[in-house]
Short mmCIF file of C-alpha atoms in Angstrom, two decimals:
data_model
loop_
_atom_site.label_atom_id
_atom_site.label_comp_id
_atom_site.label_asym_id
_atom_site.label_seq_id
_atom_site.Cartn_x
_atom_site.Cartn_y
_atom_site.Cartn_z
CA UNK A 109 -58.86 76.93 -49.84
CA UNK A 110 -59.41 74.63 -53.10
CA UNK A 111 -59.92 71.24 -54.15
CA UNK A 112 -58.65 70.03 -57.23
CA UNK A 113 -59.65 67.17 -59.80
CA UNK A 114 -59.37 63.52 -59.26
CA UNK A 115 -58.55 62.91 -56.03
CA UNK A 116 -59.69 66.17 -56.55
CA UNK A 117 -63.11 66.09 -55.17
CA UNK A 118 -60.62 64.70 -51.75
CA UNK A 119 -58.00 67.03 -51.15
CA UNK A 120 -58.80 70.41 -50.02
CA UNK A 121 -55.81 72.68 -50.30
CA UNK A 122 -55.06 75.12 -47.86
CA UNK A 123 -53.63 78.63 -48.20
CA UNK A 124 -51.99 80.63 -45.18
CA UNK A 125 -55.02 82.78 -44.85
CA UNK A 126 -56.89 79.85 -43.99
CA UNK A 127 -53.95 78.73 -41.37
CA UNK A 128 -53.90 82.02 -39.71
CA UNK A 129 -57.68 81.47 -39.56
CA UNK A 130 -58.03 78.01 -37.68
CA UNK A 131 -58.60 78.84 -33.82
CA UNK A 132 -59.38 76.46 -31.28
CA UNK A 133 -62.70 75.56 -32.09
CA UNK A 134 -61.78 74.55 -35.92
CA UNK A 135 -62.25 71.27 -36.89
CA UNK A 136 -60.18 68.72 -35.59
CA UNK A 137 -58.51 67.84 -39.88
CA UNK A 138 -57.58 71.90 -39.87
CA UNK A 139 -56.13 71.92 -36.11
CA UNK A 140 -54.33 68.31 -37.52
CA UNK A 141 -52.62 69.91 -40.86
CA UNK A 142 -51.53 73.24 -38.67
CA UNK A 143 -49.76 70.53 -36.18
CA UNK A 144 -48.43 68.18 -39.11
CA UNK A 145 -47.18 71.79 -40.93
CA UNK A 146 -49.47 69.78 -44.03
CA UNK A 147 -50.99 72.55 -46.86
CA UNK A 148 -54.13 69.91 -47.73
CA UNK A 149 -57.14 68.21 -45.96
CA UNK A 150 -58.76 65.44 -46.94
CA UNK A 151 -62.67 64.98 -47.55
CA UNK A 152 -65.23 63.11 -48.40
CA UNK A 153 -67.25 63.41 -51.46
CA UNK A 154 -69.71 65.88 -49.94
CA UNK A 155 -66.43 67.39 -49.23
CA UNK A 156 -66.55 67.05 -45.29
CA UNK A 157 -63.60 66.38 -43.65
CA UNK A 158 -62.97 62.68 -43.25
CA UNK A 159 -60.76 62.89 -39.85
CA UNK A 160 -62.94 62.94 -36.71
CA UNK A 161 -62.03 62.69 -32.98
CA UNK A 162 -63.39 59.73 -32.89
CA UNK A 163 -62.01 57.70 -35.70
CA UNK A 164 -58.60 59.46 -35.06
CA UNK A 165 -58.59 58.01 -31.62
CA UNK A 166 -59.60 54.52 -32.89
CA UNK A 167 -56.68 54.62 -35.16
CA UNK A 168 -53.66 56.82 -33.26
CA UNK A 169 -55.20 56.39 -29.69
CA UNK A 170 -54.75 58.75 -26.14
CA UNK A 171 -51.16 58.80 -26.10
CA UNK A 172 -50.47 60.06 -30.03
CA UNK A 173 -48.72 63.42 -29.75
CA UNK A 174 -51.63 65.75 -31.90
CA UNK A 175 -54.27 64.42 -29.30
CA UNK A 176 -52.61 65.52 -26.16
CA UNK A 177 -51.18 68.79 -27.23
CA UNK A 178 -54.87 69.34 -28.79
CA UNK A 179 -57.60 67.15 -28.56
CA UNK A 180 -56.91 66.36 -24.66
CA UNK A 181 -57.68 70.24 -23.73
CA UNK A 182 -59.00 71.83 -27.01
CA UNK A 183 -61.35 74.07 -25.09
CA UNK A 184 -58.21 75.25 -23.21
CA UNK A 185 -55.91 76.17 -26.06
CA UNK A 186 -54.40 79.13 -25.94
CA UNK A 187 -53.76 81.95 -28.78
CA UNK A 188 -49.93 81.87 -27.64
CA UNK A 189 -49.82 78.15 -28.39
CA UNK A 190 -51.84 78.34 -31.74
CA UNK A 191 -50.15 81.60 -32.74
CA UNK A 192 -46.63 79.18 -32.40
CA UNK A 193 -47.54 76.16 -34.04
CA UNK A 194 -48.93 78.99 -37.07
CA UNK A 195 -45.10 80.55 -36.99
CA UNK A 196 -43.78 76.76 -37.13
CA UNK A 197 -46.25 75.88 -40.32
CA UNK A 198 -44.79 79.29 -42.21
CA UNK A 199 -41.87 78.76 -41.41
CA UNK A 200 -41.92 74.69 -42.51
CA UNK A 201 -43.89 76.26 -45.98
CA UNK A 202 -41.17 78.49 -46.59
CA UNK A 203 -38.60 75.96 -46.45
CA UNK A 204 -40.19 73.69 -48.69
CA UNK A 205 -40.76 76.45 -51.03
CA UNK A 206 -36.93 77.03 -51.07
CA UNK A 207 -36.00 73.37 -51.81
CA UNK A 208 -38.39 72.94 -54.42
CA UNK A 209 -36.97 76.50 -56.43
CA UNK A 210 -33.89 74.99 -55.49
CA UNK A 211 -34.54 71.50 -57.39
CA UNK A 212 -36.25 73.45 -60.16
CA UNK A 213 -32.92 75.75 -60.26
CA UNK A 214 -31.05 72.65 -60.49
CA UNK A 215 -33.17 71.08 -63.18
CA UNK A 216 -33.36 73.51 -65.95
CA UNK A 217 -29.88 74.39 -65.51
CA UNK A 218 -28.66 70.93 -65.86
CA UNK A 219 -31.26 70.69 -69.19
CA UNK A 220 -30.24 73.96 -70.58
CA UNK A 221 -26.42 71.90 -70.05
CA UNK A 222 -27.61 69.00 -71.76
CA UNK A 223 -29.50 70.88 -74.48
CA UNK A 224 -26.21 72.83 -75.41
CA UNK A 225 -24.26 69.77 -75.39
CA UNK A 226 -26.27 67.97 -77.71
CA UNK A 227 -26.49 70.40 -80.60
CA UNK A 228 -24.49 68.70 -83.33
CA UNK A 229 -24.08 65.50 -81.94
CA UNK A 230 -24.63 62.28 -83.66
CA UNK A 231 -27.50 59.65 -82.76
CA UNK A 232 -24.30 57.52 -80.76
CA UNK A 233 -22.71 60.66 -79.41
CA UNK A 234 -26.13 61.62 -78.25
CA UNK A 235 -26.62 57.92 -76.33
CA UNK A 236 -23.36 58.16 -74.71
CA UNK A 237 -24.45 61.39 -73.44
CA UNK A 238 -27.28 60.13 -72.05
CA UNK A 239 -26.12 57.67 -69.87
CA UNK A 240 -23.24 60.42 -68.86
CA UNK A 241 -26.21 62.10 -67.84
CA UNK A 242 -28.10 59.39 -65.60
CA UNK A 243 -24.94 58.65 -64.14
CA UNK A 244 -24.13 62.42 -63.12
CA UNK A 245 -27.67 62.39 -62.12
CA UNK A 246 -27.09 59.47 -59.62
CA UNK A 247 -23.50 61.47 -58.10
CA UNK A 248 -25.59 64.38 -57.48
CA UNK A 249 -28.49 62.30 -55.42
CA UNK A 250 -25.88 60.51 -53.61
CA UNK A 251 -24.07 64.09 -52.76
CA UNK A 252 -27.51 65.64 -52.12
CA UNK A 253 -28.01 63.06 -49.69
CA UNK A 254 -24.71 62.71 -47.87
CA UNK A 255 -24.80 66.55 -47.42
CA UNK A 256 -28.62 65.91 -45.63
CA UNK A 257 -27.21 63.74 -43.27
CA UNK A 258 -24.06 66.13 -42.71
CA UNK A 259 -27.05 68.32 -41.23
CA UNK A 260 -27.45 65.62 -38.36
CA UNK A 261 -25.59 67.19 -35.85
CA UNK A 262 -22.96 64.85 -33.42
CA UNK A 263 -26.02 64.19 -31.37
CA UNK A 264 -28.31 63.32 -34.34
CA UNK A 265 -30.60 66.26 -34.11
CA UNK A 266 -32.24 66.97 -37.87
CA UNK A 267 -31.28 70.96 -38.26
CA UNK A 268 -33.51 72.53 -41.16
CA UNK A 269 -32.59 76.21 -41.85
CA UNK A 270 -34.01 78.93 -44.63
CA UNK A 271 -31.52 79.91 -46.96
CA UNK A 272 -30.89 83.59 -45.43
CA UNK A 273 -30.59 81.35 -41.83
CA UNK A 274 -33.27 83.59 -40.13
CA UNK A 275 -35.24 80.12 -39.73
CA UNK A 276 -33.61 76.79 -37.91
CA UNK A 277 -35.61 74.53 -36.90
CA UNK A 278 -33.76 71.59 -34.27
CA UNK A 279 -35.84 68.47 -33.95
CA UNK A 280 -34.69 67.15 -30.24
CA UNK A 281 -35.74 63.69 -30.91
CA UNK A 282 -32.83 61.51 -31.85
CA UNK A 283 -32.67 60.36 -35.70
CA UNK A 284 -30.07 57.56 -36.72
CA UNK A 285 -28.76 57.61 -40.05
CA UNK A 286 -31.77 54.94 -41.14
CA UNK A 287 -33.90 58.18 -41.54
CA UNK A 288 -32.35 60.06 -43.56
CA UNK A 289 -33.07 58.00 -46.83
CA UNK A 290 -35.22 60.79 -48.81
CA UNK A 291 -34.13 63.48 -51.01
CA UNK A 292 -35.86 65.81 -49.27
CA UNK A 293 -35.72 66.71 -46.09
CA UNK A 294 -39.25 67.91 -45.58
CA UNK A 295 -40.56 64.39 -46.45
CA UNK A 296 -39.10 63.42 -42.68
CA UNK A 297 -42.04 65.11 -40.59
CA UNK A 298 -43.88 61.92 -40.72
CA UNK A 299 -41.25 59.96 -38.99
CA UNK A 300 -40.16 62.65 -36.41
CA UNK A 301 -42.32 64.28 -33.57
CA UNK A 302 -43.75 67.86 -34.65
CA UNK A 303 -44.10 68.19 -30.78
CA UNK A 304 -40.42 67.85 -29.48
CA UNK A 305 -38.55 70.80 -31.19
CA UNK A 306 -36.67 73.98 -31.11
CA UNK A 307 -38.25 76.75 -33.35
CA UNK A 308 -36.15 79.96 -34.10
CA UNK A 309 -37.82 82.58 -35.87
CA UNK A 310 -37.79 86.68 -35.90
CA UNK A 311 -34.72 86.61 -33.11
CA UNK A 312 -36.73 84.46 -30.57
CA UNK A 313 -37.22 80.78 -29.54
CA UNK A 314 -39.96 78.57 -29.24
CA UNK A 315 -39.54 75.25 -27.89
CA UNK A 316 -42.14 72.49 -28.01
CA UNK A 317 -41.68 69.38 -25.49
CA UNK A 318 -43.72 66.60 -24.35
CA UNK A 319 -44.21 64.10 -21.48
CA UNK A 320 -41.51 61.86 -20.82
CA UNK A 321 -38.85 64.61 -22.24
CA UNK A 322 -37.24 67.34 -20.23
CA UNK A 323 -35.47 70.47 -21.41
CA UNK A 324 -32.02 71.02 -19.73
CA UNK A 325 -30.82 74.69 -20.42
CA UNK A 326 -27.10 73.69 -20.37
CA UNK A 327 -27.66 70.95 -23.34
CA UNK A 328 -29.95 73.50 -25.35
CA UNK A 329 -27.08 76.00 -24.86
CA UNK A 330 -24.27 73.18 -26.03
CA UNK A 331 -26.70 72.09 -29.26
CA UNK A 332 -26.83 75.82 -29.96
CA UNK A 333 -23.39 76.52 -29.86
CA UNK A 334 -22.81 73.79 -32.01
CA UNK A 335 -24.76 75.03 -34.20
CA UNK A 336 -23.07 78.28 -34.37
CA UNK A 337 -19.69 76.78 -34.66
CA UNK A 338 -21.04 74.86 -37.45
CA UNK A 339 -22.20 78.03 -39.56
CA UNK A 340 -18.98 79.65 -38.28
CA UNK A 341 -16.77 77.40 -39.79
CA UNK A 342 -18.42 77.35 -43.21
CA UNK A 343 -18.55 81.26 -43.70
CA UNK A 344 -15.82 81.69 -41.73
CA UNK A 345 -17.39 84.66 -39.69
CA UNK A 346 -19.63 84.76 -36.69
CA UNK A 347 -21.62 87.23 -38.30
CA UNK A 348 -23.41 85.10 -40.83
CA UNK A 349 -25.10 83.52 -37.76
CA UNK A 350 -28.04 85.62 -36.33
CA UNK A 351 -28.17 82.98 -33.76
CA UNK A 352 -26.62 83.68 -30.04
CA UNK A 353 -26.95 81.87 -26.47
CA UNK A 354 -28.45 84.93 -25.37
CA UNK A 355 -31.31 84.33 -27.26
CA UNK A 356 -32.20 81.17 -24.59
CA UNK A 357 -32.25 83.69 -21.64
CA UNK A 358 -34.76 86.12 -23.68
CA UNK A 359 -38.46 87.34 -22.51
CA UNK A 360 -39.69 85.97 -25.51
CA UNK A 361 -38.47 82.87 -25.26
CA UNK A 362 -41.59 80.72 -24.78
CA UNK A 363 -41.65 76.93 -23.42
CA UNK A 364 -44.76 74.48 -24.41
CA UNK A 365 -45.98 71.08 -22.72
CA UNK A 366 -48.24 69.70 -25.35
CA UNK A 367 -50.10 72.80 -25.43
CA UNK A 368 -49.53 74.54 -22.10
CA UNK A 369 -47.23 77.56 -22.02
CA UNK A 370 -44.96 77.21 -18.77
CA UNK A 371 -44.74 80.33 -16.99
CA UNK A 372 -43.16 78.96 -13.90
CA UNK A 373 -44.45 77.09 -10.32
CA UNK A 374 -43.31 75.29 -7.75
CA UNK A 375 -42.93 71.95 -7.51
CA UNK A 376 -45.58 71.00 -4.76
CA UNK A 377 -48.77 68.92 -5.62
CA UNK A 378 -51.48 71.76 -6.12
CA UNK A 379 -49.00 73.10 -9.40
CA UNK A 380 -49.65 71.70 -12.33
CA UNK A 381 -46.85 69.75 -13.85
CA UNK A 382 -45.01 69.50 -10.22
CA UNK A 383 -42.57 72.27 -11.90
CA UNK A 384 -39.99 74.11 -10.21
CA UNK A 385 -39.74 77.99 -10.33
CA UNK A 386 -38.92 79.22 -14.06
CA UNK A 387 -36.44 82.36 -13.23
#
């Protein structure tokens, strides 16, 4: 980790060696950054962390999503669950990675355009070309933007996927077309829950859920297929998609409430979670 000038001496960056290292007994800004997918920290001039338990439950309160799938039973977090959420926060780094060498890309290859274009070019011409610029500059953020909210599926799930599609990550909370008003799609994980999602990574699934949400395998399977269908029909082959519904029915498939990894009860009072039988 490093902090940096100006606001310097209050942001701690934070580098995936010291992800992998936060366990359960971190402190509560690290566990908050690993469940917000977030690469900084802020501090305090003495450069202690300025989020506490106690001031984060003044402000977000018992029922905020980070508190019950961590503060609620910190002592009983499990290295499944952490391990997880660290696979989600690579996974979210590397996609942000790949849209900002992406806008870069797009950058210097539209000045290297413009640079060409004005060689030899009065100081009129030049103007003109300008404003042809701004304005092709505007058609492009529009385009970038429609395209983002072609990625809300027909049931308004926000689908984020690496560039080689061996990451998608479905939000299941439903987003209406309000949302999607950024350039950039990674700029949405402060309006969405980090706590209601499908994860697929390395050929297997993990799905986070909370209370008052329930996972039904026959709409998981229909959002999937979608999915596929989707990637079918723009590379017009099935095997661009490393995605199949027999990934839902795999071993390592694993299920979290808040933090708790659901291996499967029955639904009488003693269980936890009045759950039926996970076959």
């Amino acid at each position: 980790m490093r902090g940096i000038d100006s606001f310097a001496d209050r942001l701690i960056m934070l580098t995936a060696q010291d992800i992998d290292n936060i366990n359960k007994d971190s402190h509560i800004a690290y566990l908050k950054a690993l469940y917000d997918c977030q690469n900084f920290v802020l501090v305090d001039l003495s450069h202690t962390p300025t989020l506490n338990k106690k001031t984060f439950i003044q402000n977000f309160g018992y029922k905020d999503d980070f508190y019950l799938s961590f503060l609620s039973n910190q002592d009983s977090i499990t290295d499944e669950y952490l391990q997880a959420r660290k696979s989600l926060y690579h996974s979210i780094s590397q996609l942000k990675q790949e849209k900002q060498k992406q806008e870069l890309q797009e950058l210097q290859k539209q000045q290297e355009i413009l640079e060409q274009s004005l060689q030899n070019l009065d100081s009129k011409q030049k103007e003109a070309k300008e404003l042809q610029k701004q304005q092709e500059k505007a058609l492009r953020d529009k385009q970038r933007q429609e395209q983002q909210q072609a990625r809300l599926n027909k049931h308004s799930n926000l689908i984020l996927e690496s560039q080689d599609k061996s990451i998608t990550i479905i939000f299941l909370d439903k987003l209406n077309s309000n949302v999607i008003s950024s350039s950039n799609n990674v700029q949405f994980f402060n309006n969405i829950s980090m706590s209601h999602l499908l994860h697929i990574h390395n050929n297997k699934i993990d799905i986070f859920t909370k209370d008052k949400t329930y996972i039904d395998i026959q709409e998981l399977e229909s959002l999937l297929q979608e999915y596929v269908n989707t990637n079918t029909e723009s590379n017009n082959t099935k095997q661009d998609s490393p995605i199949s519904l027999d990934i839902l029915n795999s071993p390592s498939t694993q299920i979290f409430l808040d933090s708790t990894l659901l291996t499967g009860s029955s639904e009488i009072q003693s269980n936890p979670f009045f759950l039926w039988s996970i076959r």
